[in-house]
Coordinates of C-alpha atoms and ligand atoms in Angstrom, one line a residue:
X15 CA -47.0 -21.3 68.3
X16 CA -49.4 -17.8 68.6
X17 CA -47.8 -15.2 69.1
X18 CA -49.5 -12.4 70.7
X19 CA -52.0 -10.0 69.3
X20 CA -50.9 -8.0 66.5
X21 CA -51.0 -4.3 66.3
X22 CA -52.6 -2.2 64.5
X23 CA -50.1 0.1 62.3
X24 CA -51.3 3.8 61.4
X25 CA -49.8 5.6 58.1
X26 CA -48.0 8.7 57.6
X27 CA -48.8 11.5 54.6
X28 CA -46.3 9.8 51.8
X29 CA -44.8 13.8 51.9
X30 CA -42.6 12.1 54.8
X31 CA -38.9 11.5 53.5
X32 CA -38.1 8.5 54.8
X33 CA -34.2 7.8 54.3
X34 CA -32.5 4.2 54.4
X35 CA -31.8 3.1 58.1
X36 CA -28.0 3.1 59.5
X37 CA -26.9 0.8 62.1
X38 CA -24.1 0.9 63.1
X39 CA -22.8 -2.8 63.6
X40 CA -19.6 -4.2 64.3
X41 CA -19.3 -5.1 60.8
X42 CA -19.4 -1.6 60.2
X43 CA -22.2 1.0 59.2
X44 CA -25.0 -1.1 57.4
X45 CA -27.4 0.3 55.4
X46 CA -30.6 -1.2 54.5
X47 CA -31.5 -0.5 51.1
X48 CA -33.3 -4.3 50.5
X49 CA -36.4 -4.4 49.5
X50 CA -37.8 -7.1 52.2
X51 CA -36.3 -8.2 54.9
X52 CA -35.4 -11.1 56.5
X53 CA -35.3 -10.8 60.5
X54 CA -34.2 -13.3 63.3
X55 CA -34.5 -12.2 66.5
X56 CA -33.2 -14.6 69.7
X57 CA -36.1 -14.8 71.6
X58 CA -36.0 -15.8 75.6
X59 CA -35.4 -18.9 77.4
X60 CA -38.8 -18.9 79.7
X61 CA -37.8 -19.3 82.8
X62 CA -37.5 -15.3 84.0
X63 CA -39.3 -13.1 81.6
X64 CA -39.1 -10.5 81.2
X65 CA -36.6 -7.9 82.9
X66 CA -35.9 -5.0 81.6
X67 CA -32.9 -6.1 79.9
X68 CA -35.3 -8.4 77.6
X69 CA -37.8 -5.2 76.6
X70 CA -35.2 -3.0 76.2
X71 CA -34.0 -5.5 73.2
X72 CA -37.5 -6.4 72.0
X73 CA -38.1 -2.7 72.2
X74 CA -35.0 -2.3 69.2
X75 CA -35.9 -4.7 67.0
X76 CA -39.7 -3.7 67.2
X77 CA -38.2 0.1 66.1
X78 CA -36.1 -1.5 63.2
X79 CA -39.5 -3.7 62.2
X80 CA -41.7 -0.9 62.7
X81 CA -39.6 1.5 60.5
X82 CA -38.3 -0.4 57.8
X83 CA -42.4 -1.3 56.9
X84 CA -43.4 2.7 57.3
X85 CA -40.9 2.7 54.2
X86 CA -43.2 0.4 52.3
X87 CA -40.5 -2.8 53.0
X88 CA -42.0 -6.7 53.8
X89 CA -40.6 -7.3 57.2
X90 CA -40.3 -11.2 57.6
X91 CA -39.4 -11.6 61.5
X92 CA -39.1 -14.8 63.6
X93 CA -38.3 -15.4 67.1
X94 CA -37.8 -18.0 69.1
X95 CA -38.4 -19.3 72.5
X96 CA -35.7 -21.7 73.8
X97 CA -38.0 -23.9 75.8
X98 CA -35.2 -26.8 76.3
X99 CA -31.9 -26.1 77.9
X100 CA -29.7 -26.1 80.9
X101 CA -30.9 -22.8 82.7
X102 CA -34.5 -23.8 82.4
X103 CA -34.3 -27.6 83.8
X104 CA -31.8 -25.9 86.8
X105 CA -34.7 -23.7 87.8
X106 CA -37.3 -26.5 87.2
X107 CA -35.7 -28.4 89.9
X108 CA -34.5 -25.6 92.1
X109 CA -38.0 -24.9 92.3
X110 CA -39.6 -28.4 92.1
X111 CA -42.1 -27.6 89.3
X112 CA -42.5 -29.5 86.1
X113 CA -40.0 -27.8 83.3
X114 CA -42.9 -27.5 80.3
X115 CA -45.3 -25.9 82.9
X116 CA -42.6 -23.5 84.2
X117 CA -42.0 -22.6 80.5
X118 CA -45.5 -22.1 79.3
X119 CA -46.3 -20.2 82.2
X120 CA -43.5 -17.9 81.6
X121 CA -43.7 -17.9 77.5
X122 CA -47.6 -16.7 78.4
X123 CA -46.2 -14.0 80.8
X124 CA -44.0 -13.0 78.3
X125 CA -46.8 -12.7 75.7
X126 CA -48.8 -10.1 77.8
X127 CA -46.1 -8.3 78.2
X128 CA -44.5 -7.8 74.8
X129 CA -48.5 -7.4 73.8
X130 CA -48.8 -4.3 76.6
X131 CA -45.9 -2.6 75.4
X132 CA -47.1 -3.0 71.8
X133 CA -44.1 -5.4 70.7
X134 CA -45.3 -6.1 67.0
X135 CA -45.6 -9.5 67.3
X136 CA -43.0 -11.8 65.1
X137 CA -44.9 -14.0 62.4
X138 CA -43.7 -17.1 63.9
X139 CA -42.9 -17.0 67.3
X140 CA -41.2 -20.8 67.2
X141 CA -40.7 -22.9 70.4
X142 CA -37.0 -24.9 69.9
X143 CA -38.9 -28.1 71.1
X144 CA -41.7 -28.0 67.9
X145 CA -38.2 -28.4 65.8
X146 CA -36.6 -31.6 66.7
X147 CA -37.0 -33.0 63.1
X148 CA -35.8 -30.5 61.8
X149 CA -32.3 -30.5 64.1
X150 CA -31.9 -33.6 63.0
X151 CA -32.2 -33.2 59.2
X152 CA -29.9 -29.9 59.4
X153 CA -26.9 -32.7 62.0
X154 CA -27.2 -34.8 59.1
X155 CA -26.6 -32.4 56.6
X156 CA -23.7 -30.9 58.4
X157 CA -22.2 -34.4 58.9
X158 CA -22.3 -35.1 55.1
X159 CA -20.6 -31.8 55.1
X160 CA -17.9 -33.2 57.3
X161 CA -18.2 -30.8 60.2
X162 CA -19.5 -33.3 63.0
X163 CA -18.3 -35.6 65.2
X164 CA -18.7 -37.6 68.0
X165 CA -17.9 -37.5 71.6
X166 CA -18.9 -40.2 73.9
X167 CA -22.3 -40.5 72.1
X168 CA -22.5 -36.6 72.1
X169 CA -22.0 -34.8 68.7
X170 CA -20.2 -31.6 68.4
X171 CA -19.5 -28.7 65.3
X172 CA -16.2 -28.7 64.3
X173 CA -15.8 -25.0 64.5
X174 CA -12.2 -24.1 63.2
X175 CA -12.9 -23.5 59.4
X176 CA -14.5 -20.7 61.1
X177 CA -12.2 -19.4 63.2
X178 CA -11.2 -16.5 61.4
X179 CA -14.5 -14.8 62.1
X180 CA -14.3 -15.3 65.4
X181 CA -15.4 -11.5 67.3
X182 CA -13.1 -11.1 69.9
X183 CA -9.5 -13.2 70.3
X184 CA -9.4 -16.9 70.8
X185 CA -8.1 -16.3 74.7
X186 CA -11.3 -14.1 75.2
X187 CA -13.1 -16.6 73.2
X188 CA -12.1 -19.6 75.7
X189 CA -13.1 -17.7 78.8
X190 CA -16.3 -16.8 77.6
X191 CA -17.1 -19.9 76.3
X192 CA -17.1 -21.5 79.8
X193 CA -19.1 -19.0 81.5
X194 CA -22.0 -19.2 79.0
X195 CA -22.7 -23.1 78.7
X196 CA -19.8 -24.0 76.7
X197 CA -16.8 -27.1 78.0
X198 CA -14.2 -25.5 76.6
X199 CA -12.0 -28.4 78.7
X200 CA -14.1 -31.7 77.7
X201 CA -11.8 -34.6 76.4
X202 CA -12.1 -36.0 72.9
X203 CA -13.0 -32.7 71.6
X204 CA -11.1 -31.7 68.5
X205 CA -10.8 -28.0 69.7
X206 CA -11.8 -26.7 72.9
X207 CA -14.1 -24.0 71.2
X208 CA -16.6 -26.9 69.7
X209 CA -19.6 -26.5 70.4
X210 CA -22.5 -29.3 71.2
X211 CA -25.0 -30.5 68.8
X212 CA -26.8 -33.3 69.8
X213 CA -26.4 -34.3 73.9
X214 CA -27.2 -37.5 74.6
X215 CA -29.8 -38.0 76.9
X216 CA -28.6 -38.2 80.5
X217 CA -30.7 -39.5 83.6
X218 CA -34.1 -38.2 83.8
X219 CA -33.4 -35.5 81.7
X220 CA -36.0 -34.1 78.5
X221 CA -35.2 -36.2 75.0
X222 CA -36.1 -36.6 71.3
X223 CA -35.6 -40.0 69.4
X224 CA -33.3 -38.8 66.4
X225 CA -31.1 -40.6 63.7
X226 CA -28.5 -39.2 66.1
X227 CA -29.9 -41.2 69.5
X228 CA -32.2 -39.7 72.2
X229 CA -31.1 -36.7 73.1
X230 CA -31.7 -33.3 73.0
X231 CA -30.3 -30.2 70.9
X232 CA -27.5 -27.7 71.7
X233 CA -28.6 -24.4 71.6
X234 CA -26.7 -22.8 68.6
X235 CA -28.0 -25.0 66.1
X236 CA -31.8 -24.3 67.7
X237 CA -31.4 -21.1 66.6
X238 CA -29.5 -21.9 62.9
X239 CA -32.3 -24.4 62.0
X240 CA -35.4 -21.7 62.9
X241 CA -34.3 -19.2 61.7
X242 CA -33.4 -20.9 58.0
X243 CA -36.6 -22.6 58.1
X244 CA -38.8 -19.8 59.2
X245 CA -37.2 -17.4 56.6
X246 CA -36.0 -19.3 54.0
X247 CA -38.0 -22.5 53.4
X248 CA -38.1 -26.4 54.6
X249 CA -35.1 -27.6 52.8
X250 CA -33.0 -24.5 54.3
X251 CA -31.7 -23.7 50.6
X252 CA -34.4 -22.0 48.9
X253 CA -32.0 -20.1 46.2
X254 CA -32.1 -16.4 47.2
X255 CA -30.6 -13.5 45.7
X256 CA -28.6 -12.2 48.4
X257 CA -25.1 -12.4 49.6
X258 CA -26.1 -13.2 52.7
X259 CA -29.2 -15.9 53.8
X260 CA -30.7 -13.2 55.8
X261 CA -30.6 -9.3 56.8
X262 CA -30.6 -8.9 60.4
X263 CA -29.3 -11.5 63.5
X264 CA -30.5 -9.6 66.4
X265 CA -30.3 -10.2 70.3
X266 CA -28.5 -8.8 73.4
X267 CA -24.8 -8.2 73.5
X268 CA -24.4 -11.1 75.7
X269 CA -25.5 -13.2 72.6
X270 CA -22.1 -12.1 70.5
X271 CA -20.0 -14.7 71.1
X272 CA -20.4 -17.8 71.5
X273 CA -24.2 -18.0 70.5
X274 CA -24.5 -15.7 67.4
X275 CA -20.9 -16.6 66.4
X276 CA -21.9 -20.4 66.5
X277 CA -25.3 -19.8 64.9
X278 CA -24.4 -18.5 62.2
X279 CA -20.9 -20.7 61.5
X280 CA -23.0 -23.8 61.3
X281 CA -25.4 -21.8 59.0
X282 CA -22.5 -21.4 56.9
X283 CA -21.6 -24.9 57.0
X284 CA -25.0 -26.4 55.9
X285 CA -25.4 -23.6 53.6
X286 CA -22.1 -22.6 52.0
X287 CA -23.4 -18.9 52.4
X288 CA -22.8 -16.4 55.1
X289 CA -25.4 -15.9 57.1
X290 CA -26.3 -12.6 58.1
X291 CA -26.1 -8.8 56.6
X292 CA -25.6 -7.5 59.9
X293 CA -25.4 -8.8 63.5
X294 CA -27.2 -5.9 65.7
X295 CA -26.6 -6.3 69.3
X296 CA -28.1 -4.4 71.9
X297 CA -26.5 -3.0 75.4
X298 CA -27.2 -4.5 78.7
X299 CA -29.0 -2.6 81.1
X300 CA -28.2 -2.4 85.1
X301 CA -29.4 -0.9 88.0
X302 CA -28.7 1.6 90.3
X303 CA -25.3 1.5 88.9
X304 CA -24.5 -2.7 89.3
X305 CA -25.0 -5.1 86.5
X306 CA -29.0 -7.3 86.7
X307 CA -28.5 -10.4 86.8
X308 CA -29.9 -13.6 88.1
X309 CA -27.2 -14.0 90.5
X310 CA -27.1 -10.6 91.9
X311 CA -31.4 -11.3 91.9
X312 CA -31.9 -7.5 91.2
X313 CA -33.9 -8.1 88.3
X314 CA -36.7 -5.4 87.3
X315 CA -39.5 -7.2 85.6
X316 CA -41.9 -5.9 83.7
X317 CA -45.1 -7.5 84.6
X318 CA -43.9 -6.7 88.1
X319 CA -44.5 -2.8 87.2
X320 CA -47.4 -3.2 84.7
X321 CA -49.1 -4.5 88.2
X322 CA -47.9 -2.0 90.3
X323 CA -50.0 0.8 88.2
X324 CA -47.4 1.9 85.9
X325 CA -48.6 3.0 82.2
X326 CA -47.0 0.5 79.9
X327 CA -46.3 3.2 77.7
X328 CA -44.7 5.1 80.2
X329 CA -42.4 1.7 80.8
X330 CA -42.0 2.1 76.9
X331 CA -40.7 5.6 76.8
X332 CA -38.4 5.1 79.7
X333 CA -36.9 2.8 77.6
X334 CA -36.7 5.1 74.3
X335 CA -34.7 7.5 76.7
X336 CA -31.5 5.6 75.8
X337 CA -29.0 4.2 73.2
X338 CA -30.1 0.7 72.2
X339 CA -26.3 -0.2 72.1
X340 CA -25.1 1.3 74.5
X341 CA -25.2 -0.4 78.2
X342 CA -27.0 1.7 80.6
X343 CA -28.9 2.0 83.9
X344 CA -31.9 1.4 85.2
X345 CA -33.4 3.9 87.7
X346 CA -37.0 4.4 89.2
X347 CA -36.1 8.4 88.7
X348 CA -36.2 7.5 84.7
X349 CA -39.9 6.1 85.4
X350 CA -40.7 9.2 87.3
X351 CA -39.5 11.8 84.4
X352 CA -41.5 9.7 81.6
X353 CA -44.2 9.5 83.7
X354 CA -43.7 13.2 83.4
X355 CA -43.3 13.3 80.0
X356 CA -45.3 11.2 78.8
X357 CA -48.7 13.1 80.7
X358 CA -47.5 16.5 79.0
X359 CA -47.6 14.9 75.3
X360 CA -50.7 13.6 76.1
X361 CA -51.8 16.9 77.3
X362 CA -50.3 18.9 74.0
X363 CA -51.9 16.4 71.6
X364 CA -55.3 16.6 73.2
X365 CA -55.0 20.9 72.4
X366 CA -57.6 22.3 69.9
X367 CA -54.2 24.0 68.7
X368 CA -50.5 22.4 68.4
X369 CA -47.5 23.7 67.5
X370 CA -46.3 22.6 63.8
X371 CA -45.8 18.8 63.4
X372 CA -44.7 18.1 59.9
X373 CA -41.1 19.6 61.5
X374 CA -41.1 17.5 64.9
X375 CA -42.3 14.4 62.5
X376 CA -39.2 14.6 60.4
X377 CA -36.9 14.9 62.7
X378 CA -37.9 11.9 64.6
X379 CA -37.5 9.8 61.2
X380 CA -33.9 11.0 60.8
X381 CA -33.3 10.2 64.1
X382 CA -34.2 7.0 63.8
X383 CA -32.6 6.3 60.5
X384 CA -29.4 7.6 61.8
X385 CA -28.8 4.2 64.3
X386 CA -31.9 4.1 65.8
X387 CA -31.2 7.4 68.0
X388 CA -34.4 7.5 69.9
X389 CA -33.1 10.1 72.4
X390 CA -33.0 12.3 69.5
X391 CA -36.3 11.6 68.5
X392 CA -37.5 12.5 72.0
X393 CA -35.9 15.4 72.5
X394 CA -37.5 16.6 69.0
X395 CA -40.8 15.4 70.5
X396 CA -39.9 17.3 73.9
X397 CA -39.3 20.3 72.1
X398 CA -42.8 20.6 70.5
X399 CA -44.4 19.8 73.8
X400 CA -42.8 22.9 75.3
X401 CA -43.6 25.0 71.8
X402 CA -47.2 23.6 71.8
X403 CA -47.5 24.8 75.4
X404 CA -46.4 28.2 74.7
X405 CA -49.2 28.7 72.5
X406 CA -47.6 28.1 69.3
X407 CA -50.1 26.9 66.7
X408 CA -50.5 25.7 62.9
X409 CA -49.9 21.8 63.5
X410 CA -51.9 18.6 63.3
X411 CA -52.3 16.7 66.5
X412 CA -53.9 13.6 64.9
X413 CA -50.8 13.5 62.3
X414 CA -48.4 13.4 65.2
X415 CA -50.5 10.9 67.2
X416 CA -50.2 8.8 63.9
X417 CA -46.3 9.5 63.5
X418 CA -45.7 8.8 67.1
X419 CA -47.7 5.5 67.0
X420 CA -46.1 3.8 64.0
X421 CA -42.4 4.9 64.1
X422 CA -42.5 4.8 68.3
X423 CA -44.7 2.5 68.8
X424 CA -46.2 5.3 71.6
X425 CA -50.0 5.2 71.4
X426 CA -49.9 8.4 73.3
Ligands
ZN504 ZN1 -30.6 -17.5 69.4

């Protein structure tokens, strides 16, 4: 599927010292020293894009993209859209509209959003349902493996050789489990953590004809096939040098267990390899001091304030003001200060004269490379705002401009 429009990346003078990035996973401090990278980023189910919850993570991985090429590195990054599943059929019917036009609708919504707060774009943006075959081939391969079986027509992983990497305890694990899609209880199941491969069609519902029946796939195993095909080739094996089959598993925090845990055990069990370098998670955001969710239907969504007036870039800075792990609130005053902020940057970089900028410029790299701390890198930028508007002078605007553009993604 298109993605949306790419953007347009300026460079920086090569004087810039540019340092490996840090994140700072749960596995630990990881350190990308690799050459090119291979990123998968869970993309939405469209049925509710985008709140801010979804930009703020878009917004992370498109600073990790975004930096790791102004080092010179070839950034392969996929996303997916997960355009069959439970969520998306529920609000189909709640709503009485047909489930593939409530998804392209909202995939297209998502699109001009991600495209107005200059997202750069994955290089292939992969809808689950284009990948059916694919499911199939990578069930079969798991079977020959050994790690599928059958319940009642449906076929389930057999999880517990992987266990043992399991994030949080197995209790934890079980409760979890049954709030985000998984049936922790079912009958026949070999342990209560197995997750679904292949459901059997039921009444009415969407299906594929398969080896395996008609059906439809779970939505781990959506996100293991993608992202081995899209990074590492049709047959899912193409030899690579690594330890791991790719660098960076991205999504929200919510995505820790079960689905990144379950992605990437079945992409250990068709590949023998572990799957990815490092899993980078990013905090949930609230507002006005309660969780968002669908539930509590306080969701802020961004298409809703792009056509209320607000700058996208303003929406975008907001945004920067903040840990990306960290969870953290939402509050119109945070629009109101980068509204602020954002017009007196503007106004310094349009001066005939600017404070220095080679300083502010560094600064803002290490921040970045020191786990993506973008409230450092504004508070650097703050600071030469206030020095520029003191009349302090010898700097370039058009260098910061350029800076600001490719390491922020601010075309300010
Ligand atoms: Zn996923």
């Amino acid at each position: 599927m298109n993605s949306w429009p790419k953007t347009f990346l300026p460079a920086i003078a090569s004087e810039f010292l540019i340092p490996p990035l840090h994140l700072q996973t749960r596995q630990g401090d990881r350190v990308f020293n690799q050459s090119d990278i291979r990123m998968y980023v869970c993309g939405i189910t469209p049925y509710d894009a985008t709140h801010l919850g979804h930009a703020a993570t878009y917004l992370t991985f498109d600073l990790i993209n975004r930096y790791l090429q102004a080092q010179g590195k070839a950034v392969a990054f996929v996303e997916n859209v997960t355009d069959i599943d439970e969520p998306l059929l529920e609000r189909a019917t709640r709503d009485r509209v047909d489930w593939k036009a409530l998804a392209a609708d909202q995939i297209a919504l998502f699109e001009s959003d991600m495209s107005a707060l200059r997202i750069l774009p994955p290089n292939f943006f992969v809808p689950a349902t284009s990948v059916m075959d694919l499911v199939s081939i990578a069930i079969s391969k798991m079977k020959a493996n050994g790690f599928v079986y059958e319940v009642d027509s449906d076929l389930y992983f057999d999880v517990s050789p992987f266990l043992q990497m399991l994030p949080i305890s197995v209790e934890e694990a079980l409760s979890v489990f049954s709030e985000r899609g998984g049936d922790p209880l079912r009958q026949g199941k070999r342990h209560p953590l197995d997750p679904v491969l292949w459901i059997a069609n039921r009444d009415d519902e969407p299906g594929w004809e398969s080896v395996h029946g008609f059906g439809r796939p779970g939505w781990h195993i959506e996100c293991c096939v993608i992202s081995l095909r899209y990074l590492l080739g049709a047959e899912f094996l193409e030899p690579t040098q690594s330890d791991f089959l790719i660098d960076v598993q991205g999504g929200g925090s919510d995505l820790i267990f079960p689905h990144h845990f379950m992605s990437a055990a079945q992409a250990q069990a068709l590949t023998g390899k572990p799957f990815s370098f490092s899993f980078v998670h990013t905090g949930m955001v609230g507002l006005d001091g309660e969780k968002m969710s669908k539930s509590k239907g306080n969701l802020v969504f961004v298409s809703k304030l792009l056509q209320s007036g607000v700058d996208p870039m303003v929406v975008r800075y907001a945004l920067l003001d903040g840990q990306y792990d960290e969870d953290r609130m939402w509050r119109s005053e945070l629009l109101t200060k980068a509204t602020i902020k954002v017009e007196r940057v503007r106004s310094a970089l349009s001066r005939m004269e600017v404070a220095p900028t080679k300083t502010v410029i560094q600064e803002i790299i290490s921040a970045l490379s020191n786990n993506l701390n973008t409230k450092g890198c504004l508070s650097a930028l703050d600071s030469w705002t206030t020095a520029t508007e003191l009349g302090e002078t010898g700097g370039e605007a058009g260098e910061l401009s350029r800076a600001l553009d490719l390491l922020l993604g601010l075309a300010l």
